[in-house]
Amino acid sequence: MPTDDAIVVKELKKSFKDLRVLCGINFSVKRGTVLAILGPNGAGKTTTVRILSTLLSPDGGTATVNGFDVQKQPRQVRGSIGLTGQFAAVDEYLTAEENLHMLGRLYRMSNNAIKARTRELLEKFDLVEAARRPVKNYSGGMKRRIDLAMSLVASPPVIFLDEPTTGLDPRSRMAVWEMIRQLKAEGTSILLTTQYMEEADQLADRIVVIDNGQVIAEGTADELKARVGSDRVALKLAAESDMQAACRVMDGEAVHTDFNRRIISITTQGGVTRLREILQRFESAGLQVENVSLNRPTLDDVFLALTGHSATDEPEENELEKQTRNG
């Protein structure tokens, strides 16, 4: 019977020869939500997706997708999922329409169902005008859109998106983000792997941070950012002569001053509400503020604090990537 969790992973392990890629990771994905697995290249993100989509067997642990065990019930798992990998898995010599029709036939859908679903997906992904052009002539963003559309032909309840916006320009990336938001709104459960902090921040209900095959943190974006530290309010005063008065106004607060630049910064909690309060105190003291900024911790700050390096650092190519490249 369906549970509240679309995906459940417990103590999942995988090694390639002497290289341990997954070291007993645990996480779950609630139905109708987006979980982002965040980490650098080689952290184990793609290995996790391949195990969950039955393309690899784990060395230990268990995983269920839509209530089905990936090892004991692989056929049922494959019938429950759609997968978009890091590289577009489409036949570039076929048109978008032909690619969708081909996949519909592989799913043994009726001709009428294939035609209706193809039309629906072409409209959803804004590919109607390009539907009968060979995919090889598409831009990178269009190829990614048809690839994502193909993963939805059979209307699966669970979607795996393995770094879906890698290599896309900002406009195409935003378009893919909007499509992911629409899928979530329709009730689809989504596992998203990414090394882009902003992508996880924008799309994920919860985030699992992995590094070297281990889960090192989990939570919402705000929860993870709260682990790093407080907000910082920076105010630039109109007159250097007001700096001492500003310090007196903020007496007892954790402040840093730069008299040459006329900037006083305050480490604080409370976000915009706290910023408004500080501005009111300066106004009451007759201090004129020329400029103000509120800097909040980012997921980049989170990853750097947790691991000592950024998520875009690329460690040595792992064994799986070597095997994939060499066939």
mmCIF file of C-alpha atoms in Angstrom:
data_model
loop_
_atom_site.group_PDB
_atom_site.id
_atom_site.type_symbol
_atom_site.label_atom_id
_atom_site.label_comp_id
_atom_site.label_asym_id
_atom_site.label_seq_id
_atom_site.Cartn_x
_atom_site.Cartn_y
_atom_site.Cartn_z
ATOM 1 C CA MET A 1 0.000 0.000 0.000
ATOM 2 C CA PRO A 2 1.267 3.537 -0.740
ATOM 3 C CA THR A 3 2.820 5.342 2.206
ATOM 4 C CA ASP A 4 3.586 8.998 2.838
ATOM 5 C CA ASP A 5 7.100 8.398 1.500
ATOM 6 C CA ALA A 6 7.658 8.034 -2.241
ATOM 7 C CA ILE A 7 11.303 7.038 -1.706
ATOM 8 C CA VAL A 8 12.973 5.495 1.328
ATOM 9 C CA VAL A 9 16.728 4.821 1.462
ATOM 10 C CA LYS A 10 18.327 3.019 4.402
ATOM 11 C CA GLU A 11 22.045 2.372 4.865
ATOM 12 C CA LEU A 12 22.675 2.301 1.116
ATOM 13 C CA LYS A 13 26.234 1.252 0.204
ATOM 14 C CA LYS A 14 28.143 0.914 -3.052
ATOM 15 C CA SER A 15 31.807 0.421 -3.918
ATOM 16 C CA PHE A 16 33.753 0.064 -7.136
ATOM 17 C CA LYS A 17 36.774 -2.119 -6.417
ATOM 18 C CA ASP A 18 38.541 -0.327 -3.558
ATOM 19 C CA LEU A 19 36.638 2.938 -3.946
ATOM 20 C CA ARG A 20 33.689 3.407 -1.576
ATOM 21 C CA VAL A 21 31.166 5.611 -3.381
ATOM 22 C CA LEU A 22 28.228 5.318 -0.948
ATOM 23 C CA CYS A 23 28.932 4.708 2.723
ATOM 24 C CA GLY A 24 25.541 3.853 4.196
ATOM 25 C CA ILE A 25 23.370 6.846 3.321
ATOM 26 C CA ASN A 26 19.831 7.393 4.621
ATOM 27 C CA PHE A 27 17.053 9.707 3.426
ATOM 28 C CA SER A 28 13.407 9.734 2.369
ATOM 29 C CA VAL A 29 11.235 11.746 -0.022
ATOM 30 C CA LYS A 30 7.675 12.650 0.915
ATOM 31 C CA ARG A 31 5.054 12.237 -1.798
ATOM 32 C CA GLY A 32 4.430 15.362 -3.838
ATOM 33 C CA THR A 33 7.648 17.050 -2.712
ATOM 34 C CA VAL A 34 11.088 17.816 -4.125
ATOM 35 C CA LEU A 35 14.174 16.492 -2.364
ATOM 36 C CA ALA A 36 17.517 17.817 -3.597
ATOM 37 C CA ILE A 37 20.687 15.816 -3.125
ATOM 38 C CA LEU A 38 23.381 18.462 -3.040
ATOM 39 C CA GLY A 39 27.057 17.730 -3.475
ATOM 40 C CA PRO A 40 30.126 18.109 -5.707
ATOM 41 C CA ASN A 41 30.974 15.882 -8.646
ATOM 42 C CA GLY A 42 32.014 12.464 -7.403
ATOM 43 C CA ALA A 43 30.058 12.735 -4.149
ATOM 44 C CA GLY A 44 27.794 9.774 -5.004
ATOM 45 C CA LYS A 45 24.726 11.569 -6.386
ATOM 46 C CA THR A 46 24.548 9.765 -9.743
ATOM 47 C CA THR A 47 25.338 6.408 -8.140
ATOM 48 C CA THR A 48 22.360 6.916 -5.826
ATOM 49 C CA VAL A 49 20.039 7.690 -8.754
ATOM 50 C CA ARG A 50 21.259 4.657 -10.702
ATOM 51 C CA ILE A 51 20.576 2.360 -7.774
ATOM 52 C CA LEU A 52 17.112 3.826 -7.209
ATOM 53 C CA SER A 53 16.283 3.462 -10.910
ATOM 54 C CA THR A 54 17.489 -0.206 -10.878
ATOM 55 C CA LEU A 55 20.448 0.472 -13.191
ATOM 56 C CA LEU A 56 22.920 -0.554 -10.463
ATOM 57 C CA SER A 57 22.708 -3.021 -7.591
ATOM 58 C CA PRO A 58 23.745 -1.808 -4.139
ATOM 59 C CA ASP A 59 26.305 -3.645 -2.048
ATOM 60 C CA GLY A 60 24.246 -3.147 1.078
ATOM 61 C CA GLY A 61 21.218 -1.449 2.531
ATOM 62 C CA THR A 62 17.692 -1.152 1.169
ATOM 63 C CA ALA A 63 15.730 1.264 -0.989
ATOM 64 C CA THR A 64 12.074 1.465 -1.944
ATOM 65 C CA VAL A 65 10.476 3.591 -4.661
ATOM 66 C CA ASN A 66 6.706 4.069 -4.677
ATOM 67 C CA GLY A 67 6.521 1.233 -2.148
ATOM 68 C CA PHE A 68 8.542 -1.239 -4.257
ATOM 69 C CA ASP A 69 11.937 -2.660 -3.317
ATOM 70 C CA VAL A 70 14.549 -1.769 -5.939
ATOM 71 C CA GLN A 71 16.218 -5.189 -5.651
ATOM 72 C CA LYS A 72 13.231 -7.470 -5.150
ATOM 73 C CA GLN A 73 10.696 -5.657 -7.370
ATOM 74 C CA PRO A 74 12.722 -3.906 -10.112
ATOM 75 C CA ARG A 75 9.977 -4.209 -12.742
ATOM 76 C CA GLN A 76 7.436 -2.458 -10.526
ATOM 77 C CA VAL A 77 9.992 0.242 -9.707
ATOM 78 C CA ARG A 78 10.706 0.877 -13.392
ATOM 79 C CA GLY A 79 6.966 1.141 -13.997
ATOM 80 C CA SER A 80 6.734 3.869 -11.346
ATOM 81 C CA ILE A 81 9.531 6.201 -12.388
ATOM 82 C CA GLY A 82 10.766 8.620 -15.004
ATOM 83 C CA LEU A 83 14.475 9.383 -15.318
ATOM 84 C CA THR A 84 16.294 12.360 -16.807
ATOM 85 C CA GLY A 85 20.046 11.872 -16.677
ATOM 86 C CA GLN A 86 22.887 14.342 -16.955
ATOM 87 C CA PHE A 87 22.925 14.003 -20.741
ATOM 88 C CA ALA A 88 19.889 14.047 -23.016
ATOM 89 C CA ALA A 89 18.830 10.460 -23.831
ATOM 90 C CA VAL A 90 17.018 11.183 -27.079
ATOM 91 C CA ASP A 91 17.473 10.038 -30.662
ATOM 92 C CA GLU A 92 18.774 13.193 -32.308
ATOM 93 C CA TYR A 93 17.893 11.983 -35.791
ATOM 94 C CA LEU A 94 14.213 11.723 -34.877
ATOM 95 C CA THR A 95 11.889 14.648 -34.306
ATOM 96 C CA ALA A 96 10.510 15.465 -30.862
ATOM 97 C CA GLU A 97 7.171 14.023 -31.931
ATOM 98 C CA GLU A 98 8.802 10.803 -33.158
ATOM 99 C CA ASN A 99 10.814 10.421 -29.952
ATOM 100 C CA LEU A 100 7.668 10.697 -27.847
ATOM 101 C CA HIS A 101 5.757 8.287 -30.097
ATOM 102 C CA MET A 102 8.588 5.751 -29.908
ATOM 103 C CA LEU A 103 8.637 5.834 -26.120
ATOM 104 C CA GLY A 104 4.855 5.525 -25.978
ATOM 105 C CA ARG A 105 5.060 2.352 -28.070
ATOM 106 C CA LEU A 106 7.757 0.962 -25.748
ATOM 107 C CA TYR A 107 5.333 1.541 -22.866
ATOM 108 C CA ARG A 108 2.698 -0.364 -24.916
ATOM 109 C CA MET A 109 0.299 2.540 -24.874
ATOM 110 C CA SER A 110 -2.544 2.620 -27.388
ATOM 111 C CA ASN A 111 -2.156 4.770 -30.522
ATOM 112 C CA ASN A 112 -4.815 7.198 -29.331
ATOM 113 C CA ALA A 113 -3.165 7.482 -25.908
ATOM 114 C CA ILE A 114 0.229 8.074 -27.512
ATOM 115 C CA LYS A 115 -1.105 10.847 -29.734
ATOM 116 C CA ALA A 116 -2.935 12.544 -26.875
ATOM 117 C CA ARG A 117 0.032 12.339 -24.497
ATOM 118 C CA THR A 118 2.466 13.557 -27.167
ATOM 119 C CA ARG A 119 0.307 16.574 -27.922
ATOM 120 C CA GLU A 120 -0.046 17.335 -24.207
ATOM 121 C CA LEU A 121 3.709 17.138 -23.551
ATOM 122 C CA LEU A 122 4.675 19.178 -26.600
ATOM 123 C CA GLU A 123 2.362 21.933 -25.403
ATOM 124 C CA LYS A 124 3.543 21.690 -21.780
ATOM 125 C CA PHE A 125 7.202 22.024 -22.784
ATOM 126 C CA ASP A 126 6.656 24.665 -25.468
ATOM 127 C CA LEU A 127 7.857 22.434 -28.308
ATOM 128 C CA VAL A 128 4.846 22.517 -30.621
ATOM 129 C CA GLU A 129 6.528 24.648 -33.292
ATOM 130 C CA ALA A 130 9.665 22.485 -33.236
ATOM 131 C CA ALA A 131 7.811 19.171 -32.927
ATOM 132 C CA ARG A 132 8.657 17.954 -36.450
ATOM 133 C CA ARG A 133 12.246 19.140 -36.595
ATOM 134 C CA PRO A 134 15.118 16.674 -35.938
ATOM 135 C CA VAL A 135 16.309 16.995 -32.357
ATOM 136 C CA LYS A 136 19.918 17.349 -33.553
ATOM 137 C CA ASN A 137 19.005 20.894 -34.638
ATOM 138 C CA TYR A 138 17.687 21.848 -31.189
ATOM 139 C CA SER A 139 19.454 24.155 -28.745
ATOM 140 C CA GLY A 140 20.754 22.722 -25.478
ATOM 141 C CA GLY A 141 17.735 24.010 -23.593
ATOM 142 C CA MET A 142 15.298 22.493 -26.102
ATOM 143 C CA LYS A 143 17.082 19.125 -25.944
ATOM 144 C CA ARG A 144 16.776 19.178 -22.176
ATOM 145 C CA ARG A 145 13.059 19.969 -22.442
ATOM 146 C CA ILE A 146 12.329 17.067 -24.804
ATOM 147 C CA ASP A 147 14.434 14.794 -22.582
ATOM 148 C CA LEU A 148 12.349 15.786 -19.577
ATOM 149 C CA ALA A 149 9.151 15.361 -21.591
ATOM 150 C CA MET A 150 10.157 11.811 -22.519
ATOM 151 C CA SER A 151 10.551 10.890 -18.860
ATOM 152 C CA LEU A 152 6.886 11.845 -18.372
ATOM 153 C CA VAL A 153 5.269 9.906 -21.224
ATOM 154 C CA ALA A 154 3.803 7.274 -18.902
ATOM 155 C CA SER A 155 2.821 9.838 -16.212
ATOM 156 C CA PRO A 156 5.068 8.305 -13.520
ATOM 157 C CA PRO A 157 4.441 9.248 -9.878
ATOM 158 C CA VAL A 158 8.197 9.535 -9.188
ATOM 159 C CA ILE A 159 10.792 11.436 -11.241
ATOM 160 C CA PHE A 160 14.579 11.330 -10.936
ATOM 161 C CA LEU A 161 16.361 14.413 -12.256
ATOM 162 C CA ASP A 162 20.121 13.951 -12.265
ATOM 163 C CA GLU A 163 21.703 17.410 -12.598
ATOM 164 C CA PRO A 164 19.035 18.442 -15.145
ATOM 165 C CA THR A 165 20.368 21.951 -15.834
ATOM 166 C CA THR A 166 24.083 21.237 -16.202
ATOM 167 C CA GLY A 167 25.473 23.207 -19.144
ATOM 168 C CA LEU A 168 22.323 25.237 -19.744
ATOM 169 C CA ASP A 169 22.301 29.008 -20.122
ATOM 170 C CA PRO A 170 20.463 31.006 -17.406
ATOM 171 C CA ARG A 171 17.284 31.424 -19.463
ATOM 172 C CA SER A 172 17.024 27.700 -20.235
ATOM 173 C CA ARG A 173 17.779 26.855 -16.622
ATOM 174 C CA MET A 174 14.922 29.073 -15.442
ATOM 175 C CA ALA A 175 12.579 27.380 -17.924
ATOM 176 C CA VAL A 176 13.488 23.929 -16.583
ATOM 177 C CA TRP A 177 12.986 25.181 -13.019
ATOM 178 C CA GLU A 178 9.481 26.310 -13.892
ATOM 179 C CA MET A 179 8.688 22.904 -15.390
ATOM 180 C CA ILE A 180 9.898 21.203 -12.206
ATOM 181 C CA ARG A 181 7.657 23.478 -10.136
ATOM 182 C CA GLN A 182 4.701 22.529 -12.344
ATOM 183 C CA LEU A 183 5.423 18.821 -11.912
ATOM 184 C CA LYS A 184 5.481 19.230 -8.155
ATOM 185 C CA ALA A 185 2.206 21.185 -8.260
ATOM 186 C CA GLU A 186 0.673 18.244 -10.135
ATOM 187 C CA GLY A 187 1.645 15.896 -7.296
ATOM 188 C CA THR A 188 4.784 14.321 -8.740
ATOM 189 C CA SER A 189 7.467 13.247 -6.258
ATOM 190 C CA ILE A 190 10.889 14.437 -7.420
ATOM 191 C CA LEU A 191 14.439 13.496 -6.491
ATOM 192 C CA LEU A 192 16.785 16.156 -7.838
ATOM 193 C CA THR A 193 20.564 15.931 -7.783
ATOM 194 C CA THR A 194 22.520 19.128 -8.255
ATOM 195 C CA GLN A 195 25.752 20.922 -7.489
ATOM 196 C CA TYR A 196 24.079 24.310 -7.990
ATOM 197 C CA MET A 197 23.250 25.895 -4.646
ATOM 198 C CA GLU A 198 20.676 28.263 -6.090
ATOM 199 C CA GLU A 199 18.880 25.361 -7.786
ATOM 200 C CA ALA A 200 18.453 23.502 -4.506
ATOM 201 C CA ASP A 201 17.417 26.723 -2.766
ATOM 202 C CA GLN A 202 14.788 27.530 -5.395
ATOM 203 C CA LEU A 203 13.235 24.090 -5.903
ATOM 204 C CA ALA A 204 13.695 21.787 -2.930
ATOM 205 C CA ASP A 205 11.348 21.263 -0.005
ATOM 206 C CA ARG A 206 14.209 19.482 1.738
ATOM 207 C CA ILE A 207 17.907 19.143 0.993
ATOM 208 C CA VAL A 208 20.306 16.293 1.678
ATOM 209 C CA VAL A 209 23.964 17.360 1.575
ATOM 210 C CA ILE A 210 26.393 14.558 0.689
ATOM 211 C CA ASP A 211 30.153 14.517 0.411
ATOM 212 C CA ASN A 212 32.435 11.531 -0.149
ATOM 213 C CA GLY A 213 29.448 9.184 -0.162
ATOM 214 C CA GLN A 214 28.094 10.268 3.210
ATOM 215 C CA VAL A 215 25.103 12.370 4.265
ATOM 216 C CA ILE A 216 26.604 15.251 6.230
ATOM 217 C CA ALA A 217 23.471 17.375 6.705
ATOM 218 C CA GLU A 218 19.743 17.360 5.989
ATOM 219 C CA GLY A 219 16.934 19.883 6.332
ATOM 220 C CA THR A 220 15.152 22.741 4.630
ATOM 221 C CA ALA A 221 17.247 25.478 3.050
ATOM 222 C CA ASP A 222 16.483 27.800 5.968
ATOM 223 C CA GLU A 223 17.379 25.134 8.529
ATOM 224 C CA LEU A 224 20.712 24.486 6.854
ATOM 225 C CA LYS A 225 21.509 28.187 6.571
ATOM 226 C CA ALA A 226 20.707 28.656 10.256
ATOM 227 C CA ARG A 227 23.539 26.237 11.056
ATOM 228 C CA VAL A 228 26.069 28.616 9.518
ATOM 229 C CA GLY A 229 25.326 31.727 11.529
ATOM 230 C CA SER A 230 23.419 34.943 11.695
ATOM 231 C CA ASP A 231 22.402 37.602 9.199
ATOM 232 C CA ARG A 232 24.601 40.653 8.748
ATOM 233 C CA VAL A 233 23.174 44.152 8.300
ATOM 234 C CA ALA A 234 25.537 46.700 6.740
ATOM 235 C CA LEU A 235 24.713 50.413 6.781
ATOM 236 C CA LYS A 236 26.665 53.138 5.030
ATOM 237 C CA LEU A 237 26.298 56.522 6.735
ATOM 238 C CA ALA A 238 26.112 59.804 4.864
ATOM 239 C CA ALA A 239 28.719 61.454 7.149
ATOM 240 C CA GLU A 240 31.842 60.019 8.774
ATOM 241 C CA SER A 241 31.194 62.225 11.774
ATOM 242 C CA ASP A 242 28.087 60.137 12.532
ATOM 243 C CA MET A 243 30.027 56.879 12.979
ATOM 244 C CA GLN A 244 30.655 57.309 16.713
ATOM 245 C CA ALA A 245 26.991 58.138 17.276
ATOM 246 C CA ALA A 246 25.991 55.064 15.293
ATOM 247 C CA CYS A 247 28.160 52.898 17.524
ATOM 248 C CA ARG A 248 26.469 54.381 20.583
ATOM 249 C CA VAL A 249 23.043 53.650 19.081
ATOM 250 C CA MET A 250 24.065 49.999 18.649
ATOM 251 C CA ASP A 251 25.745 49.768 22.068
ATOM 252 C CA GLY A 252 25.741 46.169 23.276
ATOM 253 C CA GLU A 253 25.364 44.731 19.778
ATOM 254 C CA ALA A 254 28.011 42.767 17.852
ATOM 255 C CA VAL A 255 29.209 45.438 15.420
ATOM 256 C CA HIS A 256 32.081 45.962 13.017
ATOM 257 C CA THR A 257 33.066 49.424 11.798
ATOM 258 C CA ASP A 258 34.898 50.714 8.747
ATOM 259 C CA PHE A 259 35.389 54.457 9.367
ATOM 260 C CA ASN A 260 37.085 55.078 6.024
ATOM 261 C CA ARG A 261 34.097 53.726 4.118
ATOM 262 C CA ARG A 262 31.544 54.991 6.689
ATOM 263 C CA ILE A 263 30.122 51.486 7.117
ATOM 264 C CA ILE A 264 28.838 49.902 10.303
ATOM 265 C CA SER A 265 27.775 46.250 10.147
ATOM 266 C CA ILE A 266 25.756 44.358 12.737
ATOM 267 C CA THR A 267 25.569 40.596 13.209
ATOM 268 C CA THR A 268 21.976 39.897 14.086
ATOM 269 C CA GLN A 269 18.929 37.627 13.857
ATOM 270 C CA GLY A 270 15.470 38.463 12.598
ATOM 271 C CA GLY A 271 16.029 39.291 8.931
ATOM 272 C CA VAL A 272 13.949 42.104 7.469
ATOM 273 C CA THR A 273 12.082 42.755 10.735
ATOM 274 C CA ARG A 274 15.353 43.348 12.542
ATOM 275 C CA LEU A 275 16.644 45.536 9.696
ATOM 276 C CA ARG A 276 13.560 47.733 9.949
ATOM 277 C CA GLU A 277 14.089 48.118 13.691
ATOM 278 C CA ILE A 278 17.736 49.163 13.227
ATOM 279 C CA LEU A 279 16.787 51.750 10.599
ATOM 280 C CA GLN A 280 14.157 53.193 12.925
ATOM 281 C CA ARG A 281 16.759 53.532 15.702
ATOM 282 C CA PHE A 282 19.117 55.384 13.352
ATOM 283 C CA GLU A 283 16.334 57.667 12.169
ATOM 284 C CA SER A 284 15.350 58.481 15.756
ATOM 285 C CA ALA A 285 18.973 59.393 16.477
ATOM 286 C CA GLY A 286 19.074 61.738 13.469
ATOM 287 C CA LEU A 287 21.603 59.605 11.580
ATOM 288 C CA GLN A 288 21.285 59.674 7.794
ATOM 289 C CA VAL A 289 21.837 56.297 6.091
ATOM 290 C CA GLU A 290 23.122 56.434 2.519
ATOM 291 C CA ASN A 291 22.912 52.732 1.722
ATOM 292 C CA VAL A 292 21.867 49.503 3.444
ATOM 293 C CA SER A 293 22.161 45.776 2.744
ATOM 294 C CA LEU A 294 21.009 42.576 4.434
ATOM 295 C CA ASN A 295 23.301 39.625 3.793
ATOM 296 C CA ARG A 296 21.953 36.219 4.686
ATOM 297 C CA PRO A 297 23.898 32.942 4.782
ATOM 298 C CA THR A 298 23.740 31.014 1.511
ATOM 299 C CA LEU A 299 23.867 27.298 0.777
ATOM 300 C CA ASP A 300 27.401 27.935 -0.488
ATOM 301 C CA ASP A 301 28.230 29.086 3.039
ATOM 302 C CA VAL A 302 26.583 25.928 4.395
ATOM 303 C CA PHE A 303 28.579 23.588 2.196
ATOM 304 C CA LEU A 304 31.834 25.419 2.848
ATOM 305 C CA ALA A 305 31.228 25.311 6.604
ATOM 306 C CA LEU A 306 30.367 21.599 6.530
ATOM 307 C CA THR A 307 33.099 20.341 4.223
ATOM 308 C CA GLY A 308 35.817 22.968 3.964
ATOM 309 C CA HIS A 309 35.329 23.281 0.203
ATOM 310 C CA SER A 310 32.609 24.528 -2.156
ATOM 311 C CA ALA A 311 30.129 22.262 -3.912
ATOM 312 C CA THR A 312 31.508 23.193 -7.328
ATOM 313 C CA ASP A 313 34.966 21.853 -6.503
ATOM 314 C CA GLU A 314 35.516 18.790 -8.638
ATOM 315 C CA PRO A 315 37.388 15.909 -6.994
ATOM 316 C CA GLU A 316 39.088 13.209 -9.044
ATOM 317 C CA GLU A 317 36.827 11.275 -11.379
ATOM 318 C CA ASN A 318 35.259 8.360 -9.575
ATOM 319 C CA GLU A 319 35.329 4.757 -10.718
ATOM 320 C CA LEU A 320 31.727 4.781 -11.967
ATOM 321 C CA GLU A 321 32.372 7.809 -14.171
ATOM 322 C CA LYS A 322 35.452 6.076 -15.639
ATOM 323 C CA GLN A 323 33.442 2.945 -16.375
ATOM 324 C CA THR A 324 30.626 4.934 -17.976
ATOM 325 C CA ARG A 325 33.000 6.915 -20.172
ATOM 326 C CA ASN A 326 34.970 3.834 -21.277
ATOM 327 C CA GLY A 327 31.811 1.833 -21.969
#
